[in-house]
Structures are given as structure tokens and as C-alpha cells.
Coordinates of C-alpha atoms in Angstrom, one line a residue:
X1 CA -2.4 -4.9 -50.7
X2 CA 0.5 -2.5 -52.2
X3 CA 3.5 -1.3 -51.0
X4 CA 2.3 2.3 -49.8
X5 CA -0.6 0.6 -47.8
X6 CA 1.7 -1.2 -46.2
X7 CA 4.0 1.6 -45.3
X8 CA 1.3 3.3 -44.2
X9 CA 0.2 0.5 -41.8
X10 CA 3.7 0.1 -40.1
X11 CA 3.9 4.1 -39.9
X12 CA 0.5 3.9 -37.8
X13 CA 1.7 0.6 -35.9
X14 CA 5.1 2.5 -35.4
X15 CA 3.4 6.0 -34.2
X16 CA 0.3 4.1 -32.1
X17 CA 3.0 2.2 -30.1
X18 CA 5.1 5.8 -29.7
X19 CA 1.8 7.1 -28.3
X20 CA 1.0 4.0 -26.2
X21 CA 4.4 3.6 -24.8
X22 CA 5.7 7.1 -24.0
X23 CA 2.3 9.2 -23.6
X24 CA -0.2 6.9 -22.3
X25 CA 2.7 4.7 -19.7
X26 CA 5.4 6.9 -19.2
X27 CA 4.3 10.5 -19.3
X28 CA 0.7 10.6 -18.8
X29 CA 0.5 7.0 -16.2
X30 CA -3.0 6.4 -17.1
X31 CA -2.9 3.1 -16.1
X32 CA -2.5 4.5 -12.6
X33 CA -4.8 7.7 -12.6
X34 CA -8.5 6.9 -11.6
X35 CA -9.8 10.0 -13.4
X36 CA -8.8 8.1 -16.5
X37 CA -10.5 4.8 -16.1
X38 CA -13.4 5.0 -18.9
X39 CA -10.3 6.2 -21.0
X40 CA -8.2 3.4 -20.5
X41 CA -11.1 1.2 -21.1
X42 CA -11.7 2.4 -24.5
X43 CA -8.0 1.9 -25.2
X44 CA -8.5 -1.3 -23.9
X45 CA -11.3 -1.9 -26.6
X46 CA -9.7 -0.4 -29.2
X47 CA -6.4 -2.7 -28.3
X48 CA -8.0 -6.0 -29.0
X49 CA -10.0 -4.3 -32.1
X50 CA -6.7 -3.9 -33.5
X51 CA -5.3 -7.3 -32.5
X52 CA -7.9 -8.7 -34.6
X53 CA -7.3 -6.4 -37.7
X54 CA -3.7 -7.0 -37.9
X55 CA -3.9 -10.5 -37.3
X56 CA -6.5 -11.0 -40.1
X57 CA -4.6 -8.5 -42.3
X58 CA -1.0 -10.1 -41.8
X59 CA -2.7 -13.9 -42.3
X60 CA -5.6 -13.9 -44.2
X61 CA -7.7 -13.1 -47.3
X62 CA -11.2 -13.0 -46.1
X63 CA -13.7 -13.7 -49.0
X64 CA -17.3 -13.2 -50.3
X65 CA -19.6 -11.8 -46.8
X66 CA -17.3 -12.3 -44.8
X67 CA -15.3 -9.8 -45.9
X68 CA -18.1 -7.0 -44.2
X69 CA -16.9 -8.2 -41.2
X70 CA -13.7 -6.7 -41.5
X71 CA -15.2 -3.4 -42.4
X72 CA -17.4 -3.5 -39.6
X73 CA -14.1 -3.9 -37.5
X74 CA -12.7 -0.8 -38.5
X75 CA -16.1 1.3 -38.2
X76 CA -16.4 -0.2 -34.8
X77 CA -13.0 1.2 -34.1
X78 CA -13.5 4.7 -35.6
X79 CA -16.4 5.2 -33.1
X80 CA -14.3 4.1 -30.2
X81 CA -11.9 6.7 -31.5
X82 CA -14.1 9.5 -31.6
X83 CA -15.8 8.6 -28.0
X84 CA -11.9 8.1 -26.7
X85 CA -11.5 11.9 -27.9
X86 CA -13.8 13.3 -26.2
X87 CA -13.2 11.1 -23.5
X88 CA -10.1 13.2 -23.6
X89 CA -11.2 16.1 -23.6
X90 CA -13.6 16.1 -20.7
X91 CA -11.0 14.5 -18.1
X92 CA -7.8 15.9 -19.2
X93 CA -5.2 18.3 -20.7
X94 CA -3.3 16.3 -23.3
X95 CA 0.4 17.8 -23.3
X96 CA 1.5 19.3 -26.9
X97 CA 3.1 16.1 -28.3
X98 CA 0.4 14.0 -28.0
X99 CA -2.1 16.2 -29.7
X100 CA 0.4 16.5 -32.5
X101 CA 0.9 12.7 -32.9
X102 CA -2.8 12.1 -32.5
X103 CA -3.6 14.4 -35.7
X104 CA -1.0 12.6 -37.4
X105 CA -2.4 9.1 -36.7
X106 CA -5.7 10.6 -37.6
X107 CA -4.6 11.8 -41.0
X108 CA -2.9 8.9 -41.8
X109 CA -5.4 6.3 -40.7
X110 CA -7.0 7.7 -43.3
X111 CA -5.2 7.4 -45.7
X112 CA -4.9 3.8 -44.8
X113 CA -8.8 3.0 -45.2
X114 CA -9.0 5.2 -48.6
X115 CA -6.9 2.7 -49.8
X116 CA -7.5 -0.5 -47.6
X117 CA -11.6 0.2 -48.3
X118 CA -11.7 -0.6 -51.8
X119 CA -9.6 -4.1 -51.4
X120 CA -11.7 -5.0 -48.5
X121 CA -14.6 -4.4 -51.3
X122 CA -13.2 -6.4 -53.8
X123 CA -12.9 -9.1 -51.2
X124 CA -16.8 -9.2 -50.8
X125 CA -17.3 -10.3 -54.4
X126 CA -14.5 -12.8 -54.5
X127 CA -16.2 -16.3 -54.8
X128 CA -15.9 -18.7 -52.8
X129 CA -16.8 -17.2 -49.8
X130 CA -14.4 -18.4 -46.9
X131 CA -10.7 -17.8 -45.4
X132 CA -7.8 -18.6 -47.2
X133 CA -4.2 -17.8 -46.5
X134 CA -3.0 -14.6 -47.5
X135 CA 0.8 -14.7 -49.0
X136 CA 2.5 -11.5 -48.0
X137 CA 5.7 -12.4 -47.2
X138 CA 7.8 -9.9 -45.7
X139 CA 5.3 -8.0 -45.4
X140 CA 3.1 -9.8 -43.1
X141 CA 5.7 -10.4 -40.5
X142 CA 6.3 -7.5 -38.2
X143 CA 2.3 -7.3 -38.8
X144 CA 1.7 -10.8 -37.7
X145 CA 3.8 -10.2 -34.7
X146 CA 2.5 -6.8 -33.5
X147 CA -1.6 -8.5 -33.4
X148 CA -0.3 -10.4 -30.2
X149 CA 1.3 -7.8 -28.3
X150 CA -1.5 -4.9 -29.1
X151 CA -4.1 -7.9 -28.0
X152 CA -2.3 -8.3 -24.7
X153 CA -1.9 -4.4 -24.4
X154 CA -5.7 -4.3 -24.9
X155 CA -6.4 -7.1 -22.0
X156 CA -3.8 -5.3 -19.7
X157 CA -5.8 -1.9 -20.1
X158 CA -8.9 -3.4 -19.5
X159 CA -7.8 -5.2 -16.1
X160 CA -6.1 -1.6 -15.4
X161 CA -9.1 0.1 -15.9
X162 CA -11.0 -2.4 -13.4
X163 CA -7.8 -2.2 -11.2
X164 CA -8.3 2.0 -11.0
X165 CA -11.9 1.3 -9.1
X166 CA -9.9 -0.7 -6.3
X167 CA -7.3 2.0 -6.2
X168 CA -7.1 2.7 -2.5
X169 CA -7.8 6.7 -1.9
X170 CA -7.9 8.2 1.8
X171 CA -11.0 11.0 2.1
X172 CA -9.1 14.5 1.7
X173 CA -11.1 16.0 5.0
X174 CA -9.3 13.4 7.4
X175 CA -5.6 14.5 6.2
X176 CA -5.6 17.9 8.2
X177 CA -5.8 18.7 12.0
X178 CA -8.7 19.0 13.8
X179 CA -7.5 21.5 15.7
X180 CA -7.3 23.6 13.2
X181 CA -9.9 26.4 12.7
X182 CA -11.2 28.0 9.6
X183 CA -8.1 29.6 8.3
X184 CA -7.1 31.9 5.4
X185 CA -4.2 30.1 3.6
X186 CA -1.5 31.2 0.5
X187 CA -0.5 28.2 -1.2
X188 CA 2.0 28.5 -3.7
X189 CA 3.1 25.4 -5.6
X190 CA -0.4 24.0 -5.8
X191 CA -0.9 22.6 -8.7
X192 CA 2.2 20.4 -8.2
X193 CA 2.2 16.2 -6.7
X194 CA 2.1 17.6 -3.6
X195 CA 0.0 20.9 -3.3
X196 CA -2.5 20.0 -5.5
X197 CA -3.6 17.1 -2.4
X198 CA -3.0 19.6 0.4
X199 CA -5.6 21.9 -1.6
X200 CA -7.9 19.2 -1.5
X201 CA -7.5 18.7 2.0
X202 CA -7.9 22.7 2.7
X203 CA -10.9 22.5 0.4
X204 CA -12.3 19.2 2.2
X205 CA -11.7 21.2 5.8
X206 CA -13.2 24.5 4.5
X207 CA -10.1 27.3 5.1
X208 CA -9.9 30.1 2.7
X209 CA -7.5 29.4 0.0
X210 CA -5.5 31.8 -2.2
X211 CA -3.0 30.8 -5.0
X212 CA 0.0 31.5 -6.1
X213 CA 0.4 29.9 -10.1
X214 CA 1.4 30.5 -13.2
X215 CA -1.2 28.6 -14.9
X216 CA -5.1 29.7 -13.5
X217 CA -6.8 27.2 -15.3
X218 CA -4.6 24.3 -14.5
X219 CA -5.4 26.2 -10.2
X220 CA -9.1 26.2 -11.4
X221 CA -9.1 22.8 -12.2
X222 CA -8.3 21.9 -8.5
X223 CA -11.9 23.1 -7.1
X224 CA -13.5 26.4 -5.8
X225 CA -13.5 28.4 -4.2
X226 CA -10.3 29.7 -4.9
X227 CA -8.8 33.2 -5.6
X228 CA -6.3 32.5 -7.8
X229 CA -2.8 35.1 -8.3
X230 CA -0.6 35.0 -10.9
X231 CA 1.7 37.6 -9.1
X232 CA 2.1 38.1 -5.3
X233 CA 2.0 42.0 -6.1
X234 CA -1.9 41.7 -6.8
X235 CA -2.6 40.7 -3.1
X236 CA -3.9 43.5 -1.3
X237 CA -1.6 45.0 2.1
X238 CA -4.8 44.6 4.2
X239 CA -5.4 40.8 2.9
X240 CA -5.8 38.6 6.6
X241 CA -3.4 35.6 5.3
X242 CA -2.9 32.8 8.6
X243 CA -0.8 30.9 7.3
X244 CA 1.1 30.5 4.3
X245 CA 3.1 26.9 2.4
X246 CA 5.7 28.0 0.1
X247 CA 6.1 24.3 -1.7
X248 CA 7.0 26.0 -5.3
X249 CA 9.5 25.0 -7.3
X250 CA 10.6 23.6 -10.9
X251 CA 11.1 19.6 -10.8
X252 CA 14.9 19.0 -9.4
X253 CA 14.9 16.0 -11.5
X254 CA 12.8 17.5 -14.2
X255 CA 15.9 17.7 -16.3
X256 CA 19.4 17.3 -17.2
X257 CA 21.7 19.2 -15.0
X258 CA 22.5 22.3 -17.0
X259 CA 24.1 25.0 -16.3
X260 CA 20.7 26.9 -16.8
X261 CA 18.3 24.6 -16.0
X262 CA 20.3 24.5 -12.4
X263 CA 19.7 28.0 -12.3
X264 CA 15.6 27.6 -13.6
X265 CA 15.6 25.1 -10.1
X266 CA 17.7 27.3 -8.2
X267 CA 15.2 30.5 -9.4
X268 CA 11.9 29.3 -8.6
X269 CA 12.7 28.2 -5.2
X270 CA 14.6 31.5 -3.8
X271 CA 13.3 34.4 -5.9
X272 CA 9.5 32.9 -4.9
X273 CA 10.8 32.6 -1.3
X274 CA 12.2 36.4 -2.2
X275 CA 8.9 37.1 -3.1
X276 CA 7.1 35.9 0.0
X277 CA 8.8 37.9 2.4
X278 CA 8.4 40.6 0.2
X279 CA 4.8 40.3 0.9
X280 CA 4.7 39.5 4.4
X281 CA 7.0 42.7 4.7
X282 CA 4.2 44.8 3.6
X283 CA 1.1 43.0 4.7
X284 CA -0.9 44.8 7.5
X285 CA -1.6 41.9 9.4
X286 CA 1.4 39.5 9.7
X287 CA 1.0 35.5 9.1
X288 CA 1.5 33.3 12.1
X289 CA 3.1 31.1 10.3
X290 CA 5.0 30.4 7.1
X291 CA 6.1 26.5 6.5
X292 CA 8.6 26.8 3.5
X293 CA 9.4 23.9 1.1
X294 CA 13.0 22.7 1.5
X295 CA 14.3 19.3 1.2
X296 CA 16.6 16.3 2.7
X297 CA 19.0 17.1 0.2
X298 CA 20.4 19.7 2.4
X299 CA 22.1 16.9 4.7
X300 CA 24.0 16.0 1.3
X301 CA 25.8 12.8 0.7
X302 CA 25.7 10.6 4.1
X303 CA 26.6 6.9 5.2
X304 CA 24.8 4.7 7.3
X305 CA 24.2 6.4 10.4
X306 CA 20.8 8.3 11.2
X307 CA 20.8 11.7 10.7
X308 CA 18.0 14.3 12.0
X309 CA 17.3 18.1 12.5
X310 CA 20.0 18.8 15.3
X311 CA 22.9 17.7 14.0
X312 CA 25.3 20.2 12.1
X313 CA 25.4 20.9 8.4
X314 CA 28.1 19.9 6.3
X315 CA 28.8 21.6 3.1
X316 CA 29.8 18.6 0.6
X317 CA 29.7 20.9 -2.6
X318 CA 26.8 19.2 -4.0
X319 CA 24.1 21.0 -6.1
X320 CA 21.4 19.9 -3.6
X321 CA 22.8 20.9 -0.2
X322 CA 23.6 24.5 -1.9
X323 CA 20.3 24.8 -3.5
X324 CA 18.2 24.0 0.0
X325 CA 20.6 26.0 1.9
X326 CA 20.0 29.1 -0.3
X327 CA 16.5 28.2 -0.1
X328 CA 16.4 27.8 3.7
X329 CA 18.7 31.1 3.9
X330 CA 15.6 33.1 2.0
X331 CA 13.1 31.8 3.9
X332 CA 14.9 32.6 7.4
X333 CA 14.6 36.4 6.5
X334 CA 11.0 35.9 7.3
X335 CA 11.7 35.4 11.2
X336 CA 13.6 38.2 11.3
X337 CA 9.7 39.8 10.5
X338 CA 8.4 37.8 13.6
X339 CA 6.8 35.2 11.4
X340 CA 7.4 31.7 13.0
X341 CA 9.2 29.8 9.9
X342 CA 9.6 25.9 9.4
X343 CA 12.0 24.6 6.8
X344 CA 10.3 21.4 5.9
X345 CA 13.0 18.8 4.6
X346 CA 10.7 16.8 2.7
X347 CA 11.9 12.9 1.5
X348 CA 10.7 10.7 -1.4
X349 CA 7.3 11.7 -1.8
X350 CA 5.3 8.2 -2.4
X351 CA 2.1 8.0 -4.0
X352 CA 0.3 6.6 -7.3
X353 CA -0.8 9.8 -8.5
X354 CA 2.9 10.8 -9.2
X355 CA 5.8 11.7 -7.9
X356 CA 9.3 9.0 -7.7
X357 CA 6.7 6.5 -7.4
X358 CA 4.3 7.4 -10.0
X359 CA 7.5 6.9 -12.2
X360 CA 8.7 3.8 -11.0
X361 CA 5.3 1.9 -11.8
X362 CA 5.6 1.4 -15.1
X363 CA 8.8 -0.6 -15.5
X364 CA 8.2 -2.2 -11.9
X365 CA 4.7 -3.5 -12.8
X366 CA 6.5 -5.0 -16.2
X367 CA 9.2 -7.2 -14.6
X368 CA 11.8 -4.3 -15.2
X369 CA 12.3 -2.9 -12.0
X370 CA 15.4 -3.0 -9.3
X371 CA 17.6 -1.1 -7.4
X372 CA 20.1 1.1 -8.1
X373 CA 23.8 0.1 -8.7
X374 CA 24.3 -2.2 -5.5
X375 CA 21.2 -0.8 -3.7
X376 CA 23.2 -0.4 -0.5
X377 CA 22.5 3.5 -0.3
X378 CA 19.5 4.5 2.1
X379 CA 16.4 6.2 1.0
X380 CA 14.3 8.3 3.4
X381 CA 10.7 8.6 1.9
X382 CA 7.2 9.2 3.2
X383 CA 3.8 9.0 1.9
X384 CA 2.2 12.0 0.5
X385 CA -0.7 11.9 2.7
X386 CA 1.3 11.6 5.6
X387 CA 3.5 14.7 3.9
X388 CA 0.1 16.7 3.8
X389 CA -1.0 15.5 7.6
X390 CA 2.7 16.4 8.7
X391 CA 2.1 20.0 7.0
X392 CA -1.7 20.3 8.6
X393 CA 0.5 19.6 12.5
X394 CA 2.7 22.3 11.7
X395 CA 0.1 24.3 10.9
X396 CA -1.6 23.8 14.4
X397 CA 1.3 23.3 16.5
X398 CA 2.4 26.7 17.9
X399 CA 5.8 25.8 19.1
X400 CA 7.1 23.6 16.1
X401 CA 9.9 26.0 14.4
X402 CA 12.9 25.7 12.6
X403 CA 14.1 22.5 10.3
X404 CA 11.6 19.3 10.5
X405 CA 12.4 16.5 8.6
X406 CA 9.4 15.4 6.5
X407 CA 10.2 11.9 6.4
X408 CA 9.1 8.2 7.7
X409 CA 10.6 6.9 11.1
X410 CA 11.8 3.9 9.0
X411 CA 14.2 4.7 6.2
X412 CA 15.3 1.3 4.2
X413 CA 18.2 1.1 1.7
X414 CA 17.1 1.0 -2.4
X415 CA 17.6 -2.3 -2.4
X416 CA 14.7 -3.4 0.3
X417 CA 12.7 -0.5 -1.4
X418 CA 12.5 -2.5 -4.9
X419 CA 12.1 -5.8 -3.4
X420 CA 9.1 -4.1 -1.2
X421 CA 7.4 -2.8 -5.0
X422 CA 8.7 -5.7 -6.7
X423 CA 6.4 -7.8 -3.8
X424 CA 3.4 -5.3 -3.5
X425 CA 3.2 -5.2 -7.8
X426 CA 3.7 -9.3 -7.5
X427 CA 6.4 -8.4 -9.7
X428 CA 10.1 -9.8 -9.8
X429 CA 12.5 -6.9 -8.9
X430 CA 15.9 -7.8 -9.8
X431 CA 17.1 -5.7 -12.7
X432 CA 19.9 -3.3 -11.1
X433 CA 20.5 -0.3 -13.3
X434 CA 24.5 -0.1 -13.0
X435 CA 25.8 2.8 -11.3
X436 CA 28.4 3.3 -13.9
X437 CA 25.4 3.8 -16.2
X438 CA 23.4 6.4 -14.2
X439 CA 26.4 8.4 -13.4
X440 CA 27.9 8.5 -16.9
X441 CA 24.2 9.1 -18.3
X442 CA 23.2 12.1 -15.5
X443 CA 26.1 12.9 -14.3
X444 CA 25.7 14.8 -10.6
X445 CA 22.0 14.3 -10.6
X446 CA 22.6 10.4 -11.2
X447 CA 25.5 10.4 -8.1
X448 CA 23.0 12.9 -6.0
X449 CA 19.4 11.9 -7.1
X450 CA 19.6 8.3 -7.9
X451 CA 22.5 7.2 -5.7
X452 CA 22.8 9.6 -3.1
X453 CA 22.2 7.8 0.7
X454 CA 20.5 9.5 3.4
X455 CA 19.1 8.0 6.1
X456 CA 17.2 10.7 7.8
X457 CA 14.9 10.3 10.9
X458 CA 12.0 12.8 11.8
X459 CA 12.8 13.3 15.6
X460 CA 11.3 16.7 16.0
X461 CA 8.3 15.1 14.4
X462 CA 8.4 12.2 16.3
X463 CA 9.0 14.0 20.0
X464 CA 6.3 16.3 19.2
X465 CA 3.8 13.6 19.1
X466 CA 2.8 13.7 15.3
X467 CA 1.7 9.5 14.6
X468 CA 2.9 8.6 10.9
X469 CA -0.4 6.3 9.4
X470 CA 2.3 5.0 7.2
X471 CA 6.0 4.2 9.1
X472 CA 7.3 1.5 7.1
X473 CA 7.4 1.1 3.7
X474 CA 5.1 -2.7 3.3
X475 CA 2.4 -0.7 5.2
X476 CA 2.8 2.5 2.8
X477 CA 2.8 0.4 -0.1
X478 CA -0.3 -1.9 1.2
X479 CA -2.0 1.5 1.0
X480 CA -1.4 2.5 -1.7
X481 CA -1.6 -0.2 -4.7
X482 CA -4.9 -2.2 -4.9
X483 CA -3.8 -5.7 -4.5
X484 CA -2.7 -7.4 -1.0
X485 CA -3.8 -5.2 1.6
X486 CA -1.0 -6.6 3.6
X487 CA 2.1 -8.5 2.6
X488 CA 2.0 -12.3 3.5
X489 CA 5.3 -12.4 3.9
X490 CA 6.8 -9.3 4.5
X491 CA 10.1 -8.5 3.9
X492 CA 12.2 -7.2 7.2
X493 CA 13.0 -3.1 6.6
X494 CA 15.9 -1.7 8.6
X495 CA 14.4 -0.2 11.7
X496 CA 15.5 2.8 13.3
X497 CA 14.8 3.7 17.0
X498 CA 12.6 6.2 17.3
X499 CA 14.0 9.9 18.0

């Protein structure tokens, strides 16, 4: 074993965890996406094929025949490769990064076996045939202490990848309204968290569905049929469009709060709002009905009192109150053209498949998750399918016009929300990120985003009899995670009387 080798291990241990930690956990969540259960599998396999190599590498000299063993490890774990690359291929689009580091890892794994091959060869011949202790030193170490925590990787991934078949899942053609007949429908925003499930609900119900994107074959990807735009212009003034759901719009916490990227945000909400009346202006046949993204943000910074549609604006100079109230501003233009408009101020989005949520399952299900500074500030959230059902009602509901607040009828405060995951994950949840920390770290979006309260009710929802399947957050999380379907000992949320 020389020096280089080594080097060459602990690059690939170093660049493997990178890809294991960031890609496969943080960005890409394939622990929590069932499309990606044979994949995680194979990691799993390839996880405690590596556990074994390092361990036997780091400890041991392996001598006479039973040094083909070891070889027969690392051709075992070269075909898992290959299959876990074409597993790859078939069932997703691997962002840029990852396909970088994964051509790196290839090329230097193998430059690792060129030069591991030919020692493992000489250990074949090496009489007597047994074990014996290698003697490293240094060397061995980090080697010796990265076999246990790639084999537990491996047995986590595995269970994951069982865990994926339990993942609960609601059938997409009970989301929407009955009531609703076959409809033509202009969906911009679809291939987002939450218009790519309201697709699958059109799709599910049958309605005609045209989309707005910038990336076809990431709107292909979402089923057929589908006409697919890339620019509003290319829709034709005699088009029939019923009803059109403007939910487009960059990530608000997609990024640090720039200058420019606050302008990106601010852009891709108005000017495709802009753009929308544009068309309605010149479409023969006008839409009944236009339900326009907006968000809860717009009520700004609030204290502990309830807070829904009728009660007056306050301008408290924050980035998010100005951005929906531009946003709301464009889409109100649309009335003036007769088209009944609903701003929907949509909450914290909750569901596995992304969103707030999708992001807090990873340090949650590891024992790192709690709430935010003192966790006393309220959050208003509500499940996605419920988001998609809410947007189906306002789709059928001919008198429902003006702000609706797309939010649960029982807001809690950050702390009960992480001791709610914490419970549901069978997780401890007690590891506050300091307030001082997010605000010094994000600035604005730490003081708006991550510790902003707002304890918004959905009256108009409420009074105009629209039933939430999910109202409080132990029965939202029961329904979504595939452990406890209900919580043994729940914890008490803050109720609020219904509007």
C-alpha cells in the first residue's frame, strides 16, 4: 500500500461522502422520493460493500485465496455501480454537480484499482494463507473509522428504501372537485412542488391542460397530454382557456437576498402576471376564472393574534409584503377585464416530496432538528394536497373572489411544529438554531422567512364550506410520513376558532 494509493482512497472517501451528504440527502432527498427506491437500494448495497473494503483495507492483510475475496468485493461493487447509473438515468435528471463529481469518482476509482489490483495479487501468493494484522499506522485510521459509518449509511438506505413502499400517497383523481366538468386549463408554474401535483390531479380528472415553462422536457416529464408553451405569445387569440393558475415564480428562499436575485423573485412573479393579462386582454373568449399565486407574506410581520382575509393591510417595509402586493396589484388588472380573480395567500406548503418540509427531513430524521431561535413565532402551513383541493374549490365555486388564505384552520408556533416532526420522525427535536445566527447568516430573509410570525386563519375558506382533510398539524404529519398513523400521545397544538 503506498502513499498515492492512499491519497487516492481518502480523495474517493472524501468526494463519495460530498456526493452522499449534499446530493443524495440534502439536494436530491432520495431517501424521501419513492421514484428513487431501487436507487437507494443499490446505494444501500454498495454502502455495506464498502464498509467491508475499508475495514479489511484499514485492518488487515488478507493472504493466500483468500485474498480473491477481496477482489470479488470490488467487482461486485463495480456492477452495482454500473446498474446504479442507469438506474439513474431511467428515473431521474441528475443536476450538473453531481454528474461532474460522479465522473470524477469514476476516474479516480480507477486509478485506485490499477494500483490496489496488483497488491491484492501479490496477496494471493503470500503463504500462509490466513488474516493477519495489517500495520498502517496513520494511515489506517480515518480508514478504519469511515468502514463504520458508510456500513450504517448502507443499512439506513436500505430501511429507507423499504420505508419509500410505506410512504403514504393520496390517488391524484380524489384531490379535485367533483363538480368540476371537463375543463381547458393554463397552468403556469407546473413543474414546481406545487403544480407539478395539481397537474397530476388535472390529468387524473381528465381537463385539457396547457403549460406555461421554461423547461419542455422537465413539463413532459409530468404526463400527456399536454401542450406545452414556452412563451404565452404562441397561444392562439381564439384558444377556449376556462380557467387559468398563475403559481410561477423563482424560489423566495432559493437564495440569498441580493439586490438582484430580489429582483429575479420580484420578476417572475409580476412580469408573468404581466404577461397573463396580456393574454386574457387579447383572447377571444375570456377565462371565467384566473386564481393567481400570492402568498401570506403579504400580512407581513404579526404577533399573536389571528389574522385573515378582511382585515386591513399594513405596509411594514418588508421584502415580502412588497413583493405580494405588487404581485396582487398585477393580477387585479385582470378584473378590470371581467375575469373573476382570487389572490391565493398560500402558507407553508407541507409535503415529502419537497417543499419547507422536504428540507427539514433530513436533519430532523438525524436528531438535529428544532425550532427556531425561541420557537415562540407562529407558522401557518397546510398540506399540499389540501393546497391542490383548496385550488380545485376555487375553481368550482362561482362566488369565491378576492384574497383567500390558503392555509390550515390551526396555525401552531415553531416550537410545537418541531416537537410535532421531532414525534412523527421518533426523533428528539431540541436543537434551536439561535436567532442571532439566522439573522446575522440571512439577514432579512432569516428575520422574514425563518422567524417571521403569522398566524393566519382561512375564514373565507372556512365560511364557504371547503373541509380541510388535514386541520392540525399531528393529523397532517400522520399522513404524510410512514410510521404511526396516529400519534399516541399527541402533543396539544394551539387551536383557533374557526372563522
Amino acid at each position: 500500500m503506498t502513499t498515492t494509493l492512499w491519497i487516492l482512497i481518502y480523495i474517493q472517501v472524501a468526494m463519495g461522502a460530498f456526493d452522499m451528504i449534499f446530493h443524495h440527502e440534502f439536494t436530491e432527498r432520495l431517501s424521501w422520493r419513492p421514484s428513487q427506491r431501487h436507487e437507494l437500494a443499490l446505494h444501500g448495497i454498495r454502502n455495506l460493500i464498502y464498509g467491508v473494503i475499508f475495514a479489511t483495507l484499514a485492518l488487515l492483510q488478507l493472504h493466500g485465496p483468500l485474498a480473491w475475496t477481496l477482489v470479488a468485493l470490488l467487482a461486485i461493487e463495480v456492477l452495482v455501480t454500473l446498474k446504479d447509473f442507469v438506474e439513474e438515468d431511467q428515473t431521474r435528471k441528475l443536476p450538473a454537480s453531481e454528474r461532474v463529481l460522479h465522473t470524477l469518482l469514476a476516474l479516480n476509482y480507477g486509478a485506485i484499482l490499477a494500483l490496489l489490483l496488483p497488491v491484492l495479487v501479490s496477496w494471493t501468493a503470500t503463504e500462509p494463507a490466513g488474516l493477519v494484522w495489517a500495520q498502517y499506522g496513520f494511515w489506517a485510521l480515518p480508514l478504519a473509522l469511515a468502514a463504520p459509518a458508510v456500513t450504517l449509511f448502507g443499512v439506513r438506505d436500505i430501511l429507507a428504501a423499504r420505508r419509500l413502499a410505506r410512504l403514504p400517497n393520496a390517488p391524484a383523481r380524489t384531490l379535485l372537485d367533483d363538480r368540476l366538468a371537463r375543463q381547458h386549463v393554463l397552468v403556469t408554474g407546473a413543474t414546481g412542488f406545487i403544480g407539478s401535483r395539481l397537474i397530476e390531479a388535472l390529468l387524473a380528472q381528465g381537463h385539457a391542460i396547457t403549460v406555461l415553462t421554461r423547461d419542455p422536457e422537465k413539463a413532459a416529464a409530468l404526463g400527456s397530454p399536454l401542450k406545452i408553451v414556452t412563451d404565452l405569445e404562441q397561444i392562439d387569440e381564439s384558444e377556449h382557456i376556462d380557467a387559468i393558475i398563475n403559481l410561477a415564480g423563482q424560489p423566495v428562499a432559493g437564495g440569498l437576498w441580493s439586490e438582484s436575485y430580489k429582483a429575479r423573485v420580484r420578476a417572475s412573479r409580476v412580469e408573468t402576471t404581466a404577461a397573463i393579462k396580456a393574454l386574457i386582454d387579447r383572447l377571444i373568449y375570456k377565462p371565467e376564472v384566473l386564481i393567481n399565486g400570492s402568498a401570506i407574506g403579504i400580512y407581513g410581520a404579526r404577533q399573536d393574534d389571528p389574522v385573515d382575509e378582511y382585515q386591513q393591510l399594513a405596509d411594514d417595509g418588508s421584502f415580502s409584503h412588497a413583493l405580494c402586493r405588487d404581485w396582487e396589484n398585477e393580477a387585479a388588472k385582470v378584473e378590470w377585464l371581467g375575469v373573476r380573480t382570487v389572490y391565493l395567500r398560500i402558507g407553508l406548503t407541507l409535503d415529502t416530496a419537497g417543499g419547507p418540509l422536504g428540507q427539514m427531513l433530513f436533519p430532523f430524521e438525524f436528531g438535529l432538528g428544532g425550532p427556531f431561535g425561541k420557537g415562540d413565532h407562529w407558522i401557518s402551513w397546510i398540506t399540499r394536497d389540501d393546497l391542490v383541493r383548496l385550488i380545485g374549490f376555487c375553481m368550482a365555486e362561482p362566488d369565491l373572489r378576492g384574497p383567500l388564505n390558503a392555509v390550515a384552520p390551526n396555525p401552531v408556533t415553531n416550537a410545537v411544529f418541531a416537537g410535532c416532526l421531532g414525534r412523527a420522525l421518533k426523533r428528539p427535536a431540541v436543537l434551536s438554531v439561535p436567532a442571532t445566527l439566522l439573522k446575522t447568516a440571512l439577514g432579512a430573509m432569516g428575520r422574514e422567512i425563518f422567524l417571521g410570525s403569522q398566524n393566519v386563519v382561512p375564514a373565507k375558506a372556512l365560511r364557504a364550506g371547503f373541509v380541510f382533510r388535514h386541520a392540525t398539524l399531528d393529523a397532517a404529519l400522520a399522513g404524510l410520513l410512514p410510521f404511526q398513523r396516529e400519534a399516541r400521545h399527541p402533543m396539544k397544538e394551539q387551536k383557533q376558532p374557526a372563522a
